[in-house]
mmCIF file of C-alpha atoms and ligand atoms in Angstrom:
data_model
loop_
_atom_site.group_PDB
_atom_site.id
_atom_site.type_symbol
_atom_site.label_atom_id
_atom_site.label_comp_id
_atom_site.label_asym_id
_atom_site.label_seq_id
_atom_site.Cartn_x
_atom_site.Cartn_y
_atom_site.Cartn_z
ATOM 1 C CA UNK A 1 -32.508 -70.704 26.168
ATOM 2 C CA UNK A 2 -32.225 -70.195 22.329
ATOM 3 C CA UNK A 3 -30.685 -67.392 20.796
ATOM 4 C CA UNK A 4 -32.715 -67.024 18.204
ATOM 5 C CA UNK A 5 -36.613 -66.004 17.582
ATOM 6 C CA UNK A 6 -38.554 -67.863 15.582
ATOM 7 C CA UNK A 7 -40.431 -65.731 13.094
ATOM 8 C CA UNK A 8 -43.706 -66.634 10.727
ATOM 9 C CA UNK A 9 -44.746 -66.167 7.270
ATOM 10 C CA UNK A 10 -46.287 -62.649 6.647
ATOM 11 C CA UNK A 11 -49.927 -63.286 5.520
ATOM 12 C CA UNK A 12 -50.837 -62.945 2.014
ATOM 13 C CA UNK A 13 -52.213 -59.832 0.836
ATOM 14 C CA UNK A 14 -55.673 -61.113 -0.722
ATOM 15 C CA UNK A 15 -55.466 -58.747 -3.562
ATOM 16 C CA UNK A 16 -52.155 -61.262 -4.866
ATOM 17 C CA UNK A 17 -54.972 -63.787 -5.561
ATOM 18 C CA UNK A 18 -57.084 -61.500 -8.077
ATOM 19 C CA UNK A 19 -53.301 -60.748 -10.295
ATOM 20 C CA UNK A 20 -53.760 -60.296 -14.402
ATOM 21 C CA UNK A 21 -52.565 -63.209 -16.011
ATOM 22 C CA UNK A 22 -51.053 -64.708 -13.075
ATOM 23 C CA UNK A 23 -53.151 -67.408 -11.735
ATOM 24 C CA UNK A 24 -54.770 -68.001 -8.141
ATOM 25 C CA UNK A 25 -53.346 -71.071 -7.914
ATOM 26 C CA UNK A 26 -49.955 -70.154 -9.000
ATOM 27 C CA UNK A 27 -50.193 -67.404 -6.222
ATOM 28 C CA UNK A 28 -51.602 -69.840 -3.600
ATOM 29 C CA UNK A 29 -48.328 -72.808 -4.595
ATOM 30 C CA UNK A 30 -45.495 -70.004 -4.311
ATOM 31 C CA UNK A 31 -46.940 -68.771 -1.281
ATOM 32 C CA UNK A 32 -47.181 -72.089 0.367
ATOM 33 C CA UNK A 33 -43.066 -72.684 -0.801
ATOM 34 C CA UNK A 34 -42.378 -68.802 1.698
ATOM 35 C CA UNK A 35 -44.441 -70.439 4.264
ATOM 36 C CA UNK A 36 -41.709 -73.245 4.024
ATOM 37 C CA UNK A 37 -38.553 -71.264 3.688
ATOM 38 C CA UNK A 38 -39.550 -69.453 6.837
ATOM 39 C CA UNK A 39 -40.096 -73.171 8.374
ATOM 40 C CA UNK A 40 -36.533 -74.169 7.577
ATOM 41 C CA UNK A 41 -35.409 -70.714 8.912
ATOM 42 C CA UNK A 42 -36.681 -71.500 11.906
ATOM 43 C CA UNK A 43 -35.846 -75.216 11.785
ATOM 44 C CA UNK A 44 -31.698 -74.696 10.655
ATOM 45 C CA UNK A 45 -31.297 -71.745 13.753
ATOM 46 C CA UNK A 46 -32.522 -74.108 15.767
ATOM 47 C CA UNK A 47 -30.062 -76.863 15.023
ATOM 48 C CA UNK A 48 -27.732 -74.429 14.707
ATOM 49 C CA UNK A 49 -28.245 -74.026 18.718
ATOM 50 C CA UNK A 50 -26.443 -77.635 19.340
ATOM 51 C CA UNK A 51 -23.882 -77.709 16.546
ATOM 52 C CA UNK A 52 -20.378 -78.458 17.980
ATOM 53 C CA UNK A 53 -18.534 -75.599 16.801
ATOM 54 C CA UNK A 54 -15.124 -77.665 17.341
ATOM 55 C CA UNK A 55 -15.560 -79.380 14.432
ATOM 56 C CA UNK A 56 -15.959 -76.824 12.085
ATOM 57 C CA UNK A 57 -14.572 -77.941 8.691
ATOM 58 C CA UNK A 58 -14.269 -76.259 5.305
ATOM 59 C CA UNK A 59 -14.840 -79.143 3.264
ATOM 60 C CA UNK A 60 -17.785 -80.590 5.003
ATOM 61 C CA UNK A 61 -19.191 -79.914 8.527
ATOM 62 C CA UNK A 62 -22.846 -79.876 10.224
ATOM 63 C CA UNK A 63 -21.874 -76.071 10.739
ATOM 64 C CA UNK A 64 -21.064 -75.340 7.379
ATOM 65 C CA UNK A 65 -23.844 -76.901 6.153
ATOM 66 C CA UNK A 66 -26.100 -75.258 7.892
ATOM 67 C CA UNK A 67 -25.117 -72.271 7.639
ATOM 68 C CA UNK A 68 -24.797 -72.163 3.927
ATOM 69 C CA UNK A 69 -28.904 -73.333 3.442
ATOM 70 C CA UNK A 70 -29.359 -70.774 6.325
ATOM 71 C CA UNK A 71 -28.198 -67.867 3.996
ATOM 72 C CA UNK A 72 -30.902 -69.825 1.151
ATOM 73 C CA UNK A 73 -33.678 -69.542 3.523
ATOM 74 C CA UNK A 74 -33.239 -66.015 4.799
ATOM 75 C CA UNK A 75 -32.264 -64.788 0.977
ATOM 76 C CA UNK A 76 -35.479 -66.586 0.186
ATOM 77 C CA UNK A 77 -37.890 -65.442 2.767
ATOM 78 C CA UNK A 78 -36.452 -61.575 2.130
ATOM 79 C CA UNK A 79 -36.638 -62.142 -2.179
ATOM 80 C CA UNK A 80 -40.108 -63.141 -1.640
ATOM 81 C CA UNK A 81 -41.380 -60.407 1.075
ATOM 82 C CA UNK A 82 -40.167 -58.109 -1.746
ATOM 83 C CA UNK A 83 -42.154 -60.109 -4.334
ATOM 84 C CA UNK A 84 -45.596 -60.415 -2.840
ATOM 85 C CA UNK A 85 -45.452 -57.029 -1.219
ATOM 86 C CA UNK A 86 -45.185 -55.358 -4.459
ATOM 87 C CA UNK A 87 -47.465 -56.983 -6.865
ATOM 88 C CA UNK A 88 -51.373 -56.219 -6.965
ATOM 89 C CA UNK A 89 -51.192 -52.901 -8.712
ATOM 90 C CA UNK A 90 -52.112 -51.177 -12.062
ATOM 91 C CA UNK A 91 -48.372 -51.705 -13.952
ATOM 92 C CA UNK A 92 -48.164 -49.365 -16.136
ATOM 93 C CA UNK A 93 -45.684 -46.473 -16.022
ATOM 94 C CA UNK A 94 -44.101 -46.014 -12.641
ATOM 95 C CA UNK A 95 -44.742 -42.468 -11.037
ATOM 96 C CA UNK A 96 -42.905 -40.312 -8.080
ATOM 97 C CA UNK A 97 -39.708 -40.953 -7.013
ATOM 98 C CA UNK A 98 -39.112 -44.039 -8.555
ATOM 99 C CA UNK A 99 -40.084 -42.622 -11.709
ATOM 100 C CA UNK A 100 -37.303 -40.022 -11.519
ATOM 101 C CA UNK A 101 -34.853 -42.196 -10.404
ATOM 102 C CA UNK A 102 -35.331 -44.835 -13.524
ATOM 103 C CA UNK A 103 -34.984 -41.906 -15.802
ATOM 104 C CA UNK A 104 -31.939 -40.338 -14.194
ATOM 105 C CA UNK A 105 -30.306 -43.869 -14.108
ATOM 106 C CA UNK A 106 -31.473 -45.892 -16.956
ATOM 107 C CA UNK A 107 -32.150 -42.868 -19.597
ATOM 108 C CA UNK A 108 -35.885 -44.181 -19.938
ATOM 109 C CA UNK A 109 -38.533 -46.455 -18.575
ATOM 110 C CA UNK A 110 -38.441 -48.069 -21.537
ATOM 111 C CA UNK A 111 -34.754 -48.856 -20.860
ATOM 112 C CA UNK A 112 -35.327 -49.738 -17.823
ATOM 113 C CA UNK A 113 -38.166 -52.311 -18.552
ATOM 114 C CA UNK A 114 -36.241 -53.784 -21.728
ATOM 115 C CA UNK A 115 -33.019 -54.335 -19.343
ATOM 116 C CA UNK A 116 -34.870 -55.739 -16.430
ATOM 117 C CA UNK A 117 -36.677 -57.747 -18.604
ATOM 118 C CA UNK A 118 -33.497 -59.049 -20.835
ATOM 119 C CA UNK A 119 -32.037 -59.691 -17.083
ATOM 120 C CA UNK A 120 -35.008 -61.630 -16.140
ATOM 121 C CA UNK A 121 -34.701 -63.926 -18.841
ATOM 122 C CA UNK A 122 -31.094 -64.496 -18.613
ATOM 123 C CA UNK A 123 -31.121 -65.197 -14.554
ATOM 124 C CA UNK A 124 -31.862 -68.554 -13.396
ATOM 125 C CA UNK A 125 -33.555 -67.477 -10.722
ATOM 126 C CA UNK A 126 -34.185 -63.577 -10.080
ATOM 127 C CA UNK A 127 -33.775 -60.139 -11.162
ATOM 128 C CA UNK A 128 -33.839 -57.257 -9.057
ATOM 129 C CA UNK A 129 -33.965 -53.448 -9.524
ATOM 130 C CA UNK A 130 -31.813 -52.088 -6.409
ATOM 131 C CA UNK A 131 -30.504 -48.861 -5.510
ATOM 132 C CA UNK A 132 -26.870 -49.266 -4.415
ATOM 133 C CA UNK A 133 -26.462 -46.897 -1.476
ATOM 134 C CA UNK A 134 -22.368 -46.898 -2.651
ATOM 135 C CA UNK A 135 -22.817 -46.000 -5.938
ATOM 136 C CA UNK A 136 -26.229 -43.914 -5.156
ATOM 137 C CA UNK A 137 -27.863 -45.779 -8.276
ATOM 138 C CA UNK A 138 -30.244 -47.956 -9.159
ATOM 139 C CA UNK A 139 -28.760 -51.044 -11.065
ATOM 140 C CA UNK A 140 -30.976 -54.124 -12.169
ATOM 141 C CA UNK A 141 -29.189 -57.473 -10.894
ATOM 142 C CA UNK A 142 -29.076 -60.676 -12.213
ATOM 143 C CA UNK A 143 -29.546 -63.971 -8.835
ATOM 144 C CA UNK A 144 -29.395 -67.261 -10.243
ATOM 145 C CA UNK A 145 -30.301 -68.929 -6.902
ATOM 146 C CA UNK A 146 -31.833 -67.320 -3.599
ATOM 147 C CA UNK A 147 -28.484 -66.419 -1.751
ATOM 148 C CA UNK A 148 -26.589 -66.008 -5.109
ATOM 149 C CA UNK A 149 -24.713 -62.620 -6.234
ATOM 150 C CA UNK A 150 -26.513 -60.215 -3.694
ATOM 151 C CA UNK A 151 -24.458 -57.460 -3.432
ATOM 152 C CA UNK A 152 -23.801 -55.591 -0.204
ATOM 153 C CA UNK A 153 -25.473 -51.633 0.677
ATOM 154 C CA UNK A 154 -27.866 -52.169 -2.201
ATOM 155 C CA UNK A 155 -31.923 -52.294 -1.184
ATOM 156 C CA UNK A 156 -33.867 -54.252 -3.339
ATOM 157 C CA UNK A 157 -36.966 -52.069 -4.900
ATOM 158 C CA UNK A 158 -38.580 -54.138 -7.598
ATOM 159 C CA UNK A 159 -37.822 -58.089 -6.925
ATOM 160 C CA UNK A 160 -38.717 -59.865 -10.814
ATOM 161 C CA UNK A 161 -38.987 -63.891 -9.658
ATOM 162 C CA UNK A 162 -38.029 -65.858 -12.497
ATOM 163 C CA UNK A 163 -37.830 -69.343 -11.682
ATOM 164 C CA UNK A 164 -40.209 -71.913 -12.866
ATOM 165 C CA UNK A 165 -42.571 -72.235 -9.902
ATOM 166 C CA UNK A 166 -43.922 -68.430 -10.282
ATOM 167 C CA UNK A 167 -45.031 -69.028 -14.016
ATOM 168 C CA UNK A 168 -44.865 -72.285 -15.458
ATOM 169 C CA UNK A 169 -48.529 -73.654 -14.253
ATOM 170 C CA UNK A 170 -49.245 -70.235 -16.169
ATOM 171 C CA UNK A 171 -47.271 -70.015 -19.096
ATOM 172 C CA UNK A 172 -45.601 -73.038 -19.515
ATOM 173 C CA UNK A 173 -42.070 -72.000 -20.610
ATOM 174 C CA UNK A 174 -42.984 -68.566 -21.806
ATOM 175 C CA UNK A 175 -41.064 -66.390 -19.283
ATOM 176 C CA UNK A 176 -41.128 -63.032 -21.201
ATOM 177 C CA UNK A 177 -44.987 -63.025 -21.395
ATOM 178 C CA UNK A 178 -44.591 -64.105 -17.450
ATOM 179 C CA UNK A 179 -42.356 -61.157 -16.967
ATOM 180 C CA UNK A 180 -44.706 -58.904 -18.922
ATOM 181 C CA UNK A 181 -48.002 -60.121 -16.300
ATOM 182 C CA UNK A 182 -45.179 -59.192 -13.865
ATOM 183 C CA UNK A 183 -44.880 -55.703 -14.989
ATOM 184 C CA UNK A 184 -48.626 -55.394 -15.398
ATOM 185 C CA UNK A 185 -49.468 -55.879 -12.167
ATOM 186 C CA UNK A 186 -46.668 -54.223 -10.026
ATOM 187 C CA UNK A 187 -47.674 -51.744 -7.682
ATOM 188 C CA UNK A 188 -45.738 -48.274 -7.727
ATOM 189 C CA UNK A 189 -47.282 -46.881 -4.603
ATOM 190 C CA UNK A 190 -45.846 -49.965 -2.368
ATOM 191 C CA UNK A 191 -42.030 -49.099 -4.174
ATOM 192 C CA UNK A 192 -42.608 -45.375 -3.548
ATOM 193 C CA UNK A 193 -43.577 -46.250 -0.468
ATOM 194 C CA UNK A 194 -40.135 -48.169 0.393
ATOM 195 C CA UNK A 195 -38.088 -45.229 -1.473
ATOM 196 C CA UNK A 196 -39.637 -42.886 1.266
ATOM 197 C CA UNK A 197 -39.168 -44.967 4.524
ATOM 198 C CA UNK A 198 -35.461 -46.148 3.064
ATOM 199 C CA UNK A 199 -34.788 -42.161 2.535
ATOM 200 C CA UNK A 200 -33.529 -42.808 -0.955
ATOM 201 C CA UNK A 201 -33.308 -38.936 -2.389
ATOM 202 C CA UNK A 202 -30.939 -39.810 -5.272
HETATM 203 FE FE1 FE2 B 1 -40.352 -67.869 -5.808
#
C-alpha cells in the first residue's frame, strides 16, 4: 500500500499557445518538460517506497539521492504551475492589490520591473516576485536551479523562468527581450486572484 498519491500534469491553458512573442512551439516543448517533472515525481516517491532506510549515508545513499532530485521535481512542478498559470494576459501595468503592494514595497512599478528584470538576467535559472509572510513584503528572488535558494513563509506571485528552454528557440540568447515578452503577456487578474485566496492584505 503506497504512501504516496500519484498526481498528473495540470492541462495547459490553450490561451499559453496564442502568447506575444513567445512561440507555440516553445510553449508546447516546456510544457512537455512539467509533464515530465511530474513523471519523475511520481516515479522517485515510488522508489522511495522500498529504499532501505538503514543505510542512509551522507556522502552517498539511494535515500539521499532520491530525496535530493525529489525536492528538484516538486520545486519544478510548483515553479512551473506558477509560470503557466500566470501568463496569457495583457502585461502592461499591474492593477489592484498587487499594484499597491509593488508601490508600497518597491517605490514604483518601474522599480519593480527594472529589479525583477536585472534579477532575471543574473539567475541561472529563475526569478520570482514573493511576498514573505515574515517580513510582510514582497521581495524579488534570484533560483539558479529548481530547488535552489527558496526561502521559507514566502508565496511565490509572479514566477520569471529564465533558463534556456523557455526562450532560446525564440530569441536565441537574448534573455532581456525574452523577459520583456514575459512581462507583456502576464496576466494581473490570475496574481490578484492568488493575493485574494492567499489573504495577503499587506
Ligand atoms: Fe521551465
Amino acid at each position: 500500500m503506497p504512501t504516496y498519491t500519484e498526481i498528473s500534469p495540470r492541462a495547459l491553458n490553450p490561451r499559453l499557445l496564442e502568447l506575444e512573442g513567445i512561440s507555440r512551439v516553445t510553449i508546447e516543448a516546456h510544457y512537455r518538460l512539467y509533464q515530465g517533472y511530474v513523471g519523475k515525481r511520481n516515479e522517485i516517491l515510488a522508489q522511495l517506497e522500498a529504499t532501505d532506510r538503514s543505510v542512509a549515508n551522507q556522502v552517498h545513499s539511494e535515500l539521499r539521492a532520491l530525496k535530493v532530485e525529489l525536492s528538484f521535481a516538486i520545486g519544478a512542478i510548483k515553479n512551473h504551475e506558477v509560470y503557466f498559470a500566470h501568463l496569457g494576459g495583457e502585461g502592461g501595468d499591474p492593477a489592484g492589490a498587487i499594484d499597491a503592494l509593488i508601490r508600497r514595497d518597491f517605490g514604483s512599478v518601474d522599480a519593480w520591473r527594472d529589479d525583477l528584470r536585472a534579477t532575471g538576467i543574473a539567475g541561472r535559472g529563475w526569478a520570482w516576485t514573493a511576498y514573505d509572510w515574515d517580513e510582510r513584503r514582497l521581495f524579488n528572488y534570484i533560483g539558479d536551479a529548481q530547488n535552489t535558494y527558496p526561502v521559507w513563509n514566502a508565496t511565490p506571485l509572479v514566477a520569471l523562468d529564465v533558463h534556456e528552454h523557455a526562450y532560446f528557440l525564440d530569441f536565441q540568447t537574448d534573455r532581456a527581450a525574452y523577459i520583456d515578452a514575459f512581462f507583456a503577456n502576464l496576466d494581473w487578474g490570475v496574481v490578484n486572484g492568488w493575493i485574494a485566496t492567499y489573504g495577503i492584505s499587506g
